mmCIF file of N, CA and C in Angstrom:
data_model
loop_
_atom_site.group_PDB
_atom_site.id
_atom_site.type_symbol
_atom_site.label_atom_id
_atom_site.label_comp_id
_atom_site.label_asym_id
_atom_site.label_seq_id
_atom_site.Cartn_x
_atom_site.Cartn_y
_atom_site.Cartn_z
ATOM 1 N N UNK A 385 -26.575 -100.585 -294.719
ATOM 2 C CA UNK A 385 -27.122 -101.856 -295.162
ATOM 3 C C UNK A 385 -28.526 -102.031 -294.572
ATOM 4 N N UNK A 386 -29.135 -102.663 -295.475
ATOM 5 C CA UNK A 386 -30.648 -102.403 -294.698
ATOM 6 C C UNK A 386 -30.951 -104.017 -294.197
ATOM 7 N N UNK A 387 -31.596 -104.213 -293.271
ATOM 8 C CA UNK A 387 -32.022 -105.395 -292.338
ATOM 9 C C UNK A 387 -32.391 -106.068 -293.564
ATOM 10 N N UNK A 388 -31.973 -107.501 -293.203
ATOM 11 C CA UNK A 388 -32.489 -108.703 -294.207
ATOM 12 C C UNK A 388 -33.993 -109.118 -294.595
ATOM 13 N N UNK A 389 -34.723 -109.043 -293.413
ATOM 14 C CA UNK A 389 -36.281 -108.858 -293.487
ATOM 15 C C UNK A 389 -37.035 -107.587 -294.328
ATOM 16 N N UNK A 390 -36.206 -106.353 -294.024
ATOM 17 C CA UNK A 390 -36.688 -105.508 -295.323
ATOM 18 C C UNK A 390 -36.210 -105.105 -296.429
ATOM 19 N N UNK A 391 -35.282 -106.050 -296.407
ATOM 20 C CA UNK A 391 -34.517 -106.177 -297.778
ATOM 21 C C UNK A 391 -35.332 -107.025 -298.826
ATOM 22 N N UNK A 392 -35.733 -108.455 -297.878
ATOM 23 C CA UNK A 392 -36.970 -109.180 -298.663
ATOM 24 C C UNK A 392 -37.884 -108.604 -299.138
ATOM 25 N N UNK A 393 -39.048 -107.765 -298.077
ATOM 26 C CA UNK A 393 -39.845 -107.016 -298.488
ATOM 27 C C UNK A 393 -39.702 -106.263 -299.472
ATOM 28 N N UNK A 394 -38.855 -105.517 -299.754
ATOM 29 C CA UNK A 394 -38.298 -104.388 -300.557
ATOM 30 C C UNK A 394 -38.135 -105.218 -301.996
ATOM 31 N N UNK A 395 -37.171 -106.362 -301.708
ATOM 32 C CA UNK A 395 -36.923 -106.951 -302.961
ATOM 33 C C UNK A 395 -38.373 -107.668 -303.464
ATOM 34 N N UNK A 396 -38.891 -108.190 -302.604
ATOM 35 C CA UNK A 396 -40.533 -108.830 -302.846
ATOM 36 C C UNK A 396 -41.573 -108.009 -304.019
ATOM 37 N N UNK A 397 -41.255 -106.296 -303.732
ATOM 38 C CA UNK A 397 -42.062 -105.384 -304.601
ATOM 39 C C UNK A 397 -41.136 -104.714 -305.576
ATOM 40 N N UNK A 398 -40.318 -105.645 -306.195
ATOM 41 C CA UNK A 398 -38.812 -105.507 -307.067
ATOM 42 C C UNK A 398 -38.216 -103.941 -306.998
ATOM 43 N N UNK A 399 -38.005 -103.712 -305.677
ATOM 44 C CA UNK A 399 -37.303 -102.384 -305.762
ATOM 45 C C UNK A 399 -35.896 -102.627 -306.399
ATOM 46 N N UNK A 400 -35.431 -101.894 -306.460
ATOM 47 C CA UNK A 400 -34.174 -102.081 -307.604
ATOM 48 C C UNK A 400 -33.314 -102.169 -306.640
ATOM 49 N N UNK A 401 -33.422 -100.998 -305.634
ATOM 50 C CA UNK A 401 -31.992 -101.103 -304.879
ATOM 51 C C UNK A 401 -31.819 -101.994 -303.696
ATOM 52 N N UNK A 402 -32.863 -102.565 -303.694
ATOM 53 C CA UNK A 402 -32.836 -103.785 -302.131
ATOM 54 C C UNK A 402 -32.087 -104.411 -303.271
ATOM 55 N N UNK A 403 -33.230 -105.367 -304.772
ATOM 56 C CA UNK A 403 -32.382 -106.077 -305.365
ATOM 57 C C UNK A 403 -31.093 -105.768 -305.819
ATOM 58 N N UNK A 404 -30.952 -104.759 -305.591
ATOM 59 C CA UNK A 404 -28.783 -103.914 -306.519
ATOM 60 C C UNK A 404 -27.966 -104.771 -305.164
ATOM 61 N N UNK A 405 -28.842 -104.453 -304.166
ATOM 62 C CA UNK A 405 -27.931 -104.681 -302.505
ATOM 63 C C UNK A 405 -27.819 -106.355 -302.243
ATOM 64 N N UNK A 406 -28.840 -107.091 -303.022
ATOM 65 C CA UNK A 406 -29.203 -108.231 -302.712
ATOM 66 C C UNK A 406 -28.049 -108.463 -303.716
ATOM 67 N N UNK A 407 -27.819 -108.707 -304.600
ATOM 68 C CA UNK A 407 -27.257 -108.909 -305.625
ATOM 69 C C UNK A 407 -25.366 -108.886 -304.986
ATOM 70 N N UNK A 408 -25.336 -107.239 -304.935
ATOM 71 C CA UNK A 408 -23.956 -106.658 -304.612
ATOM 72 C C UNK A 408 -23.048 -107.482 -303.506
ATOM 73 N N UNK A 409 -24.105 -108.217 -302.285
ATOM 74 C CA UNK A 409 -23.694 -108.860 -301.293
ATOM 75 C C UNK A 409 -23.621 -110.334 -301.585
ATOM 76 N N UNK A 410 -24.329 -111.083 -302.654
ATOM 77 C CA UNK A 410 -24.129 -112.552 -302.216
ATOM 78 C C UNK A 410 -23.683 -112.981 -303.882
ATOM 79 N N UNK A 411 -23.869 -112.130 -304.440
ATOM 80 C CA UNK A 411 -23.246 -112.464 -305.814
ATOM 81 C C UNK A 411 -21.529 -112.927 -305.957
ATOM 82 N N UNK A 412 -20.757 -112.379 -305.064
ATOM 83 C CA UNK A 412 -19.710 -112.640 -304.745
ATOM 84 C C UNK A 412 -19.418 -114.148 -304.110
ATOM 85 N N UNK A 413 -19.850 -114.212 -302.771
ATOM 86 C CA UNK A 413 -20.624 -115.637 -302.248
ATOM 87 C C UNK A 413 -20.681 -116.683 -303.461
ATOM 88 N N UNK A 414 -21.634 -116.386 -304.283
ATOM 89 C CA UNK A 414 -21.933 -117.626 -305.010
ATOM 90 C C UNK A 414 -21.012 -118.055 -306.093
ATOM 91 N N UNK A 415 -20.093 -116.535 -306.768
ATOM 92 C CA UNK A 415 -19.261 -116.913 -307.374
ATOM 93 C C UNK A 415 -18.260 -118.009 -307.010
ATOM 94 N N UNK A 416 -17.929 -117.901 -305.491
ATOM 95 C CA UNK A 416 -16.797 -118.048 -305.223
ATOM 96 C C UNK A 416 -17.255 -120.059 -305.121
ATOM 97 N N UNK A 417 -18.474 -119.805 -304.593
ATOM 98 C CA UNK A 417 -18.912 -121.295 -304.371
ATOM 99 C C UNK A 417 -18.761 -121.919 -305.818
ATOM 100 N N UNK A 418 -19.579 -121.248 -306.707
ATOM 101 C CA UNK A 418 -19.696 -122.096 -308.189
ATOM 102 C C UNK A 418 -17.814 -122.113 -308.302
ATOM 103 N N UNK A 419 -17.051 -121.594 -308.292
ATOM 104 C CA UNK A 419 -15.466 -121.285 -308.541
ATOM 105 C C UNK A 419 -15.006 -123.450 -307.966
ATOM 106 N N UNK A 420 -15.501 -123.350 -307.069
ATOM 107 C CA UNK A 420 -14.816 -124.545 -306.180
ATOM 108 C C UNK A 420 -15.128 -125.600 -306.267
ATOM 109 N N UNK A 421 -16.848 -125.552 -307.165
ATOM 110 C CA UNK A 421 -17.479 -126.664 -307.022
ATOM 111 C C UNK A 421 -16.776 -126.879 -308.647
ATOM 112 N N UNK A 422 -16.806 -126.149 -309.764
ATOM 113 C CA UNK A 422 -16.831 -126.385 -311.169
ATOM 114 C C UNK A 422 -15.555 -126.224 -311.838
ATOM 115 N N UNK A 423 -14.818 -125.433 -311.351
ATOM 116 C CA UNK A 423 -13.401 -124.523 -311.659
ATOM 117 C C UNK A 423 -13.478 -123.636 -312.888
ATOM 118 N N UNK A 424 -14.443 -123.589 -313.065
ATOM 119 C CA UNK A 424 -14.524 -122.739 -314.410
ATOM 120 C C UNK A 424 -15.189 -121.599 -314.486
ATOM 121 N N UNK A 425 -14.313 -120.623 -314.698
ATOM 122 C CA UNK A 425 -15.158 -119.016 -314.418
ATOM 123 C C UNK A 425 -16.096 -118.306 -315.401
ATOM 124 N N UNK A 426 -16.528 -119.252 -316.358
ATOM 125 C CA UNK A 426 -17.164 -118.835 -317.575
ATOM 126 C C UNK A 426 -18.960 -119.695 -316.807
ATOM 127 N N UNK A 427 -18.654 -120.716 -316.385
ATOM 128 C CA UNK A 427 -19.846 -121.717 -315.813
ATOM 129 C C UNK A 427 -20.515 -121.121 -314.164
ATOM 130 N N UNK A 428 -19.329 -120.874 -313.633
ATOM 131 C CA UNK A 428 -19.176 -120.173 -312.231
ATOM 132 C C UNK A 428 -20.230 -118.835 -312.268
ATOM 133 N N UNK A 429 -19.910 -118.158 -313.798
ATOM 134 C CA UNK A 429 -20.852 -116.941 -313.446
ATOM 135 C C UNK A 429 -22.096 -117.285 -314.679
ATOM 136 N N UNK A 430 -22.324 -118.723 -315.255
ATOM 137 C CA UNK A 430 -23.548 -119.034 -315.735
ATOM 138 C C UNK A 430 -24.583 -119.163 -314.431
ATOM 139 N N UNK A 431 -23.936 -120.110 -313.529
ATOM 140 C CA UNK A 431 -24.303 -120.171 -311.921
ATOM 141 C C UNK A 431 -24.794 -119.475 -311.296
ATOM 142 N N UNK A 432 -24.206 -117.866 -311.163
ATOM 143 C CA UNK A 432 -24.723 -117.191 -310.529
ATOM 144 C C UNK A 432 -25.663 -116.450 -311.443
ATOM 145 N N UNK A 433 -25.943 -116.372 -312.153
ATOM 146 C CA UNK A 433 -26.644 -115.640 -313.129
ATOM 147 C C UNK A 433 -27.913 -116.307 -313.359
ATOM 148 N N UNK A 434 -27.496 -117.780 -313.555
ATOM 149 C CA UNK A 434 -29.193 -118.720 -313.011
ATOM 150 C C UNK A 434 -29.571 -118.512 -311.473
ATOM 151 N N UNK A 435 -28.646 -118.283 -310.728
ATOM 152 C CA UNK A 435 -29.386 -118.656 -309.163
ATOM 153 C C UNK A 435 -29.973 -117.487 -309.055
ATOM 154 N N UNK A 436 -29.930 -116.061 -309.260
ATOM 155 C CA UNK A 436 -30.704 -114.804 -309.521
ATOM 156 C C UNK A 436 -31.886 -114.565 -310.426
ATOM 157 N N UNK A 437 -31.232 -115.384 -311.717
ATOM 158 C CA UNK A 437 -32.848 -115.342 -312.299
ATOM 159 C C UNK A 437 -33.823 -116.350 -311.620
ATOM 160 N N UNK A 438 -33.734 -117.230 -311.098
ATOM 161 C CA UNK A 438 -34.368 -118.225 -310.425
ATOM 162 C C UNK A 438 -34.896 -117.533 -309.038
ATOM 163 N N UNK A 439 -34.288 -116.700 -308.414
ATOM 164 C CA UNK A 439 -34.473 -115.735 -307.117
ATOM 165 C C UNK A 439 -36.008 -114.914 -307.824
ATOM 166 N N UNK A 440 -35.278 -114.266 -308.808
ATOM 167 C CA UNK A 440 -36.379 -113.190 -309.184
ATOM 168 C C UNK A 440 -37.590 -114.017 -309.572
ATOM 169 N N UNK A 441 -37.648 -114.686 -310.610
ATOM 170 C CA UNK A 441 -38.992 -115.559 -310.819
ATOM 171 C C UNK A 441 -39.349 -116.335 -309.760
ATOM 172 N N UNK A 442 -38.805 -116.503 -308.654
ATOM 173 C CA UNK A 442 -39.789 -116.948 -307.173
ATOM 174 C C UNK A 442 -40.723 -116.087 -306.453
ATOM 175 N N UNK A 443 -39.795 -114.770 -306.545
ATOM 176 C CA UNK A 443 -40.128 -113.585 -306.356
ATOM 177 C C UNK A 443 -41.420 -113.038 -306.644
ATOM 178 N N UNK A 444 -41.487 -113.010 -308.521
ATOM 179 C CA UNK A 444 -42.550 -112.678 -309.054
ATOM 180 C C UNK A 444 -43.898 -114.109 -309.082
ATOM 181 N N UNK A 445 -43.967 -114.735 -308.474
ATOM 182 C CA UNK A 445 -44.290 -115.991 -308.247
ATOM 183 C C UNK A 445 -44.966 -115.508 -306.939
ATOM 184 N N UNK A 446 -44.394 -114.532 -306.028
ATOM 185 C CA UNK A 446 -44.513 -115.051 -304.654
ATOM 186 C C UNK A 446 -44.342 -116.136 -303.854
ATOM 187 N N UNK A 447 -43.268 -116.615 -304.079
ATOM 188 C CA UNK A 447 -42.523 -117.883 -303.859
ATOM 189 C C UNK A 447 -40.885 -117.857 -303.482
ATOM 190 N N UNK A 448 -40.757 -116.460 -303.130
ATOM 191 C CA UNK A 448 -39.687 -116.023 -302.652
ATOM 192 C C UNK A 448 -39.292 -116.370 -301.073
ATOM 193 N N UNK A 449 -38.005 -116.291 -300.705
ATOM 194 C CA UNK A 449 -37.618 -116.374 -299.135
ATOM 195 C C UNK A 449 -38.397 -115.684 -298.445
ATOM 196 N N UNK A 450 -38.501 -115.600 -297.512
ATOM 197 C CA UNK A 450 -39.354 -114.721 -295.964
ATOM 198 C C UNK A 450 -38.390 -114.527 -295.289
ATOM 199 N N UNK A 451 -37.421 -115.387 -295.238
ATOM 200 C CA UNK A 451 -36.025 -114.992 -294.198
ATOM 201 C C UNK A 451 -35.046 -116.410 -294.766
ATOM 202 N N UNK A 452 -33.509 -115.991 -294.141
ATOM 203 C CA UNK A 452 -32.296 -116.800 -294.593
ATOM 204 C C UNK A 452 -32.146 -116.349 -295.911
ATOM 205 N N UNK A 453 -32.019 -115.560 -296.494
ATOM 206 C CA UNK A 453 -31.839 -114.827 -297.698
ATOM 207 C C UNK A 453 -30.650 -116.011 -298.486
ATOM 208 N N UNK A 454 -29.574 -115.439 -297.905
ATOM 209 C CA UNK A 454 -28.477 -116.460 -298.148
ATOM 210 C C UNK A 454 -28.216 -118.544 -298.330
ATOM 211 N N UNK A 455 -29.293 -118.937 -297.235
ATOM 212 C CA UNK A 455 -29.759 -120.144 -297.137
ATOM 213 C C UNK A 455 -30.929 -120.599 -298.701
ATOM 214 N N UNK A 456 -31.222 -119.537 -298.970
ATOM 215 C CA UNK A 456 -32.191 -119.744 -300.297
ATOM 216 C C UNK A 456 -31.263 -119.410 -301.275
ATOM 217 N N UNK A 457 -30.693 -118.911 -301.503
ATOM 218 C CA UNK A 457 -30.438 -118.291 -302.649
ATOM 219 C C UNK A 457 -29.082 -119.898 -303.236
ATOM 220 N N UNK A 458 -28.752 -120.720 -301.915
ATOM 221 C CA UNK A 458 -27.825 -121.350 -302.191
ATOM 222 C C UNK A 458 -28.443 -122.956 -302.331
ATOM 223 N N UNK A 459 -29.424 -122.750 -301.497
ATOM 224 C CA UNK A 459 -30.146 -124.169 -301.471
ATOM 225 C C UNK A 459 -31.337 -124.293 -302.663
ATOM 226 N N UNK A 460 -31.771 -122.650 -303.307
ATOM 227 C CA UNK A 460 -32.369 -123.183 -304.183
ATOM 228 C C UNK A 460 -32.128 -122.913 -305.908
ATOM 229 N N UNK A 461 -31.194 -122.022 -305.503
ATOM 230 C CA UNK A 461 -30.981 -121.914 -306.491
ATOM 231 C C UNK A 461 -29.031 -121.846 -307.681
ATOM 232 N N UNK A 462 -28.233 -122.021 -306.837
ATOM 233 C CA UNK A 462 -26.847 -122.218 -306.679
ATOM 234 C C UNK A 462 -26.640 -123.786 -306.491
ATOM 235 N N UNK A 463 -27.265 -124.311 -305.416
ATOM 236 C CA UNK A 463 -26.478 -126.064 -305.412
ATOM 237 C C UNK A 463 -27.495 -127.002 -306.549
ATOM 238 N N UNK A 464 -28.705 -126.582 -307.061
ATOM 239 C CA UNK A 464 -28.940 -127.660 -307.676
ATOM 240 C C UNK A 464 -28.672 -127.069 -309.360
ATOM 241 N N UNK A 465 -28.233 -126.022 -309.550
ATOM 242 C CA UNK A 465 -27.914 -125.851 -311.349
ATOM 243 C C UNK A 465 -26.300 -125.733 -311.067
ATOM 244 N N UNK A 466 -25.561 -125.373 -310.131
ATOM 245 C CA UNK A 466 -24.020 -125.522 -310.141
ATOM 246 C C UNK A 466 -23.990 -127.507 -309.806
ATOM 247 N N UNK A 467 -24.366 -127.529 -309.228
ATOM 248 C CA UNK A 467 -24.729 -129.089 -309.197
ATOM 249 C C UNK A 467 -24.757 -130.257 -310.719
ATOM 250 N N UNK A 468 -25.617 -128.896 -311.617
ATOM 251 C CA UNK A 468 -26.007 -130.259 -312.446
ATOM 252 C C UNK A 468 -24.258 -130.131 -313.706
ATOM 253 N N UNK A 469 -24.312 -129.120 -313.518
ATOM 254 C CA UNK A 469 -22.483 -128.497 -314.375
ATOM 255 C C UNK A 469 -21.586 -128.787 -313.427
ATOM 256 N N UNK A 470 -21.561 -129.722 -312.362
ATOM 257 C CA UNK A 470 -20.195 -130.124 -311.793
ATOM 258 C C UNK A 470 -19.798 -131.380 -312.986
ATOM 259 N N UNK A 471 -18.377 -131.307 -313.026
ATOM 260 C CA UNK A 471 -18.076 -132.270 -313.360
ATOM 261 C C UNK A 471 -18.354 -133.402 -313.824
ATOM 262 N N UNK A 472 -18.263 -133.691 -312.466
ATOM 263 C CA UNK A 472 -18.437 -135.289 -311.907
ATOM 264 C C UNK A 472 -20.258 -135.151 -312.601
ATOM 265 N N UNK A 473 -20.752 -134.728 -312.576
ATOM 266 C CA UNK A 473 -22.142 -134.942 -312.800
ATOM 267 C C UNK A 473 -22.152 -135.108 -314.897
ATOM 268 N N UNK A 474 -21.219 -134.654 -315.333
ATOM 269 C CA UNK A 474 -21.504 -134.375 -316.775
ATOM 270 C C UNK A 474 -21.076 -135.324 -317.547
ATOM 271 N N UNK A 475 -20.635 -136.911 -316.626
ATOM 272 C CA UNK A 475 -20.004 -137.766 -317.374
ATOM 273 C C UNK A 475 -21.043 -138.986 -317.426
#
């Protein structure tokens, strides 16, 4: 596993396999979060599928994390679009 700081870097100049590793490790994570917040496994992996494309276009932005990989990926991009498909939010 490669250190989180050059995993950024790595993912920063879209190497594939930092992002395959970035992906492989917290994609699970977020499923499980969107799973609890929404209950629905069709929305759960709309969730994670926005919080990655939202990762990458920060990315290509240069507007990506520097560190807390995990702390970003949930604060910016997992709690506010699993957020807006909770439930309670769609009534």
């Amino acid at each position: 596993m490669i250190p989180e700081k050059e995993l950024l870097t790595q993912a920063g100049q879209f190497d594939t396999r930092a992002l395959t590793e970035i992906y492989d490790l917290y994609s699970p994570r977020l499923y499980r979060y969107a799973m609890r917040l929404l209950g629905d496994d069709c929305a759960a992996e709309d969730c994670v599928s926005e919080t990655f494309s939202r990762f990458l276009k920060a990315l290509q932005a240069g507007k990506g994390p520097r560190d807390y990989l995990q702390a970003y990926l949930f604060l910016h991009g997992a709690q506010p679009y699993c957020g807006s498909l909770s439930p309670r939010n769609l009534h």
